[in-house]
Every structure is written in C-alpha cells, then in structure tokens.
CSV table of C-alpha atoms in Angstrom, one decimal:
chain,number,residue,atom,x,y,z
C,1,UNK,CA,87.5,35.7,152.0
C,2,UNK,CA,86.7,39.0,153.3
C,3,UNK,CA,84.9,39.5,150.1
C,4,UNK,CA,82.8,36.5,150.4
C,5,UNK,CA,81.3,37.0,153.7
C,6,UNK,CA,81.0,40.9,154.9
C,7,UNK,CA,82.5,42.5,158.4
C,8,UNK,CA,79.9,43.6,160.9
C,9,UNK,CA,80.8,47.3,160.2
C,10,UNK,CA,80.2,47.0,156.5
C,11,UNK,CA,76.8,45.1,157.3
C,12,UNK,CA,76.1,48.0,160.2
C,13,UNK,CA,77.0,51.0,157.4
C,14,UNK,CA,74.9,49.2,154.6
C,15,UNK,CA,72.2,48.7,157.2
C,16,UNK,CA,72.4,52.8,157.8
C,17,UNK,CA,72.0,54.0,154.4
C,18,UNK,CA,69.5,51.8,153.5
C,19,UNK,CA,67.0,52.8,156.3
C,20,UNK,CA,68.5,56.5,156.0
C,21,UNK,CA,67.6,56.0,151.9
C,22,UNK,CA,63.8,54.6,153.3
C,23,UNK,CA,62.9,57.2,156.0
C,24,UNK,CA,63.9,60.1,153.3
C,25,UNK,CA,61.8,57.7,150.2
C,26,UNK,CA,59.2,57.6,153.4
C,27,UNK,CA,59.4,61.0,153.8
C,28,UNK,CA,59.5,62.7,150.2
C,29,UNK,CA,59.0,60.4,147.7
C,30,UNK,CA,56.4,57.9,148.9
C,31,UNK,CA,52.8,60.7,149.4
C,32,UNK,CA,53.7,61.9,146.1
C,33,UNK,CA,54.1,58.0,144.4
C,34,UNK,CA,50.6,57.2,145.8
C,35,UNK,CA,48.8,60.5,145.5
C,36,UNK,CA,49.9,59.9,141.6
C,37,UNK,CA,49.0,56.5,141.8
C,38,UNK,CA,45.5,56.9,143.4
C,39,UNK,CA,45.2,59.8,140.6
C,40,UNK,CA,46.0,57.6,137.9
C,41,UNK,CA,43.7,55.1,139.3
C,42,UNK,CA,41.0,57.8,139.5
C,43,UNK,CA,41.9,58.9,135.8
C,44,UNK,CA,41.8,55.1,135.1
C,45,UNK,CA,38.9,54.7,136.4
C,46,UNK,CA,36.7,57.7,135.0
C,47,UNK,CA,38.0,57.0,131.9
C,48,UNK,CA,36.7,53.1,131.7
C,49,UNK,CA,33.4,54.7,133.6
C,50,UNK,CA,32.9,57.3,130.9
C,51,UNK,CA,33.8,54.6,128.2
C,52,UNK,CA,31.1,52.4,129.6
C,53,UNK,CA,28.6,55.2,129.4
C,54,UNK,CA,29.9,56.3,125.8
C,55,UNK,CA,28.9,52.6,124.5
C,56,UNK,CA,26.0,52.8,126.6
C,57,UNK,CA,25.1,56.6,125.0
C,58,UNK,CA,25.8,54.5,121.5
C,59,UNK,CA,23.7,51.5,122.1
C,60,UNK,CA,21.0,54.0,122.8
C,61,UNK,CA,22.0,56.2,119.5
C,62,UNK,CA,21.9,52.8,117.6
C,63,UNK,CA,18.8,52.2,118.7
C,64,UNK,CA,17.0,55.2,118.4
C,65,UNK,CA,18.5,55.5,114.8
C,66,UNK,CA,16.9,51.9,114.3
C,67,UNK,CA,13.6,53.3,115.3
C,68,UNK,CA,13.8,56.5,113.5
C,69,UNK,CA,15.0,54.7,110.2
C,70,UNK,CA,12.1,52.1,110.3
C,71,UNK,CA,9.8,55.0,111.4
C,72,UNK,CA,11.2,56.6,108.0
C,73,UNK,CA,11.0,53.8,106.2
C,74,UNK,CA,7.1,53.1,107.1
C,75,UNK,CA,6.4,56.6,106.5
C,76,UNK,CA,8.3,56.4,102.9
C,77,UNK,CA,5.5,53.4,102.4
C,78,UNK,CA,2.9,55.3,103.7
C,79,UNK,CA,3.4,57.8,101.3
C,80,UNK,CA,4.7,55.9,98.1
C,81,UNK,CA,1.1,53.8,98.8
C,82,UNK,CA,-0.8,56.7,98.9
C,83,UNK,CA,0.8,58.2,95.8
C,84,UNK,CA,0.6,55.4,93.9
C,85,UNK,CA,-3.7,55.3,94.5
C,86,UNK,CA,-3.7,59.0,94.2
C,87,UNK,CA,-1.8,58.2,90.7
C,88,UNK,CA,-4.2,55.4,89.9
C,89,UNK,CA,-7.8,57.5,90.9
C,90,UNK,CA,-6.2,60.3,88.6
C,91,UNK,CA,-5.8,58.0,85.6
C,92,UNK,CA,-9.2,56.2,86.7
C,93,UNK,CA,-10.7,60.4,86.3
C,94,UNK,CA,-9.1,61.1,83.6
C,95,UNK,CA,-10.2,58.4,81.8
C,96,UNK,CA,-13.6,59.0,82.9
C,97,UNK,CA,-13.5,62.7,81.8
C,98,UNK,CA,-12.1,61.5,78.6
C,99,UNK,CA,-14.7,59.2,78.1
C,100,UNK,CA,-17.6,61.7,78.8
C,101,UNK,CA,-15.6,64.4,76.9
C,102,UNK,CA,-15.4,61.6,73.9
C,103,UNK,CA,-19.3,61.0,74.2
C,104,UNK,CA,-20.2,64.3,74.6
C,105,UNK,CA,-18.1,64.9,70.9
C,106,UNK,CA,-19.8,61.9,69.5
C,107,UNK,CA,-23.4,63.7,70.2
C,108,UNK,CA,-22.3,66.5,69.4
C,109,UNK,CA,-20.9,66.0,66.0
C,110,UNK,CA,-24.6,63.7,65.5
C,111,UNK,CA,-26.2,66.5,66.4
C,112,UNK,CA,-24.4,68.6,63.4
C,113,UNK,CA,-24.7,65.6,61.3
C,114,UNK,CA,-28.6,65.5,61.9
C,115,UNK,CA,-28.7,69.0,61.5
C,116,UNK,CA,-26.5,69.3,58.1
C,117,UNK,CA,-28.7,66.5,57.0
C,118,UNK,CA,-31.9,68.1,57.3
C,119,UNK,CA,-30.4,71.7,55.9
C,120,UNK,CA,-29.4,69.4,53.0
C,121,UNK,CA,-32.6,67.8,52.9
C,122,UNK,CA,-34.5,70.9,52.6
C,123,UNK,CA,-31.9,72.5,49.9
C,124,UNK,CA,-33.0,69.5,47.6
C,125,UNK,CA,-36.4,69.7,48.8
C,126,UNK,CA,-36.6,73.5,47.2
C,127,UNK,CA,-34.2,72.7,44.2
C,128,UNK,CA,-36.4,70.4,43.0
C,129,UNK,CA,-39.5,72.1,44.1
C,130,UNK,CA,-37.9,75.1,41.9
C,131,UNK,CA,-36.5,72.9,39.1
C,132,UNK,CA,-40.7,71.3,39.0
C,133,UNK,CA,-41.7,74.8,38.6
C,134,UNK,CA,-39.4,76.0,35.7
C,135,UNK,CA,-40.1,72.5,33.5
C,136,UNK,CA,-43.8,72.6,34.8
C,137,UNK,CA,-43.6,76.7,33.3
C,138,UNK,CA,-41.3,75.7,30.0
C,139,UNK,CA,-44.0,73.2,29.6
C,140,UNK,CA,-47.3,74.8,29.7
C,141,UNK,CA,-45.4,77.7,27.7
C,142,UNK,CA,-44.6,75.6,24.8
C,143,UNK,CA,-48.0,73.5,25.4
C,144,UNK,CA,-50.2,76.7,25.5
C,145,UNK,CA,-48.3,78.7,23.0
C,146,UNK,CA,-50.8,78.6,20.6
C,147,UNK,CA,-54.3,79.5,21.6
C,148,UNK,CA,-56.0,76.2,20.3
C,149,UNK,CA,-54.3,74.2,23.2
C,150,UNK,CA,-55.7,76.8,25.6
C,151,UNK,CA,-59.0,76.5,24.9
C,152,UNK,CA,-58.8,72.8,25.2
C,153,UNK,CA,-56.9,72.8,28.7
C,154,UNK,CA,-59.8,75.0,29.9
C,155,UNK,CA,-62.2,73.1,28.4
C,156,UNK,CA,-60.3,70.2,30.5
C,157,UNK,CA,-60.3,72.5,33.5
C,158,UNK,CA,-64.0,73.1,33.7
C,159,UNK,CA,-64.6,69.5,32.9
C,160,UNK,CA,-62.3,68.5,35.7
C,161,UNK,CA,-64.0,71.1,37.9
C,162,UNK,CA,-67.5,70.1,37.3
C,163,UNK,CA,-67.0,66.5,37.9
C,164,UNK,CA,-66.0,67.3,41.4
C-alpha cells in the first residue's frame, strides 16, 4: 500500500524539486520563453501587417493597371479612328486627283485631236488645191495646144470681160 498512497517525506522531497525545478525555469528559462514569444508575436504580427499592405499595394496595382489599360485601349481607338478617316480622305483625294488628272487627259488628247484634225484638214485642203491646179494645167495644155482653141478662149475672155 505504500505505493498507493505516498509518505509525507516522499510528498515533502517531490514538493522540493518541483519548486527548486520552477524557481530555476523562473529564473532562466521563463524571460527567454516570453521575450521569444513576444518576438514571434511581433514577427507575426508584421508579417500579417505587411501582408495586408501587400494586397492593399496590389489592389492599388490592379487598379491602376485597369485604368492604364482602358486609357490604352481608348487611345488605341482614338488613333485606329483617326487612321481610318485619314485612310478614307486619302482615297477620297486620290480619287479626286485621279479624276482631274483623267479630265485634264481627256482635254488634252481633244485638244490634239482638234489640232491633228485641222493639220489634216488643211493637208487635204492644199492636195486638192494642188491636184485642181495640175488637171486645171493638163487641161488647158491639151485644150490650148493648138492655136485655134486660143484664139477662141480669148475671144471668150474678152467677151466675158466686157459683159461685166
């Protein structure tokens, strides 16, 4: 039964050593647990405090990116607009310019036409004018070859001439 139920001496010892383990805990183990355990707390702390500002830093990112990228994409529009009419008036020019170019050809080339025509006109104008005066001189060179039909187209002449 002496197992069962301790002596006062055994009780007394085991009270010793357990205070004598606390006071020297107390005395060299226990500053150090809680200086590491307000340090850890402090790390623990910092650590959620910094996390907390990181999301905050990349809520702020996020939405700054949002901005830029619809800024970007706005000024993407901008500019794919303004090509597109710049594209547009150049067509609208050019066809313009093609058009006058295309007239001013047209006039042109009647011009040359009017011109070629007339040059032409005046080339048949003489070759007939010359080809009237080579029959007109092979006629009156057969007709007057003999001096009988001179005297009478004189005689014609002068009748002509006094009639008048």
């Amino acid at each position: 039964m002496d197992l069962i139920i301790p002596s006062a001496g055994l009780i007394f010892w085991q009270l010793f050593g357990f205070l004598a383990l606390l006071f020297i805990l107390i005395k060299f183990a226990w500053k150090p647990m809680l200086a590491t355990l307000a340090e850890r707390e402090a790390s623990i702390d910092g650590a959620l405090k910094a996390a907390e500002q990181a999301r905050n830093e990349m809520a702020n990112l996020k939405a700054e990116n949002e901005k830029l990228l619809q800024e970007a994409r706005l000024e993407r529009d901008t500019i794919l607009k303004k090509a597109q009419e710049a594209s547009a008036k150049m067509i609208e020019d050019a066809k313009i310019e093609a058009g006058k170019q295309g007239a001013q050809m047209i006039e042109t080339a009647k011009a040359v036409i009017e011109t070629e025509k007339k040059a032409a006109l005046t080339e048949v104008k003489n070759q007939v004018a010359a080809l009237t005066l080579e029959v007109t001189e092979k006629l009156l060179r057969k007709k007057l070859a003999d001096e009988k039909a001179q005297k009478e187209l004189v005689d014609e002449f002068v009748k002509d001439i006094k009639l008048n």
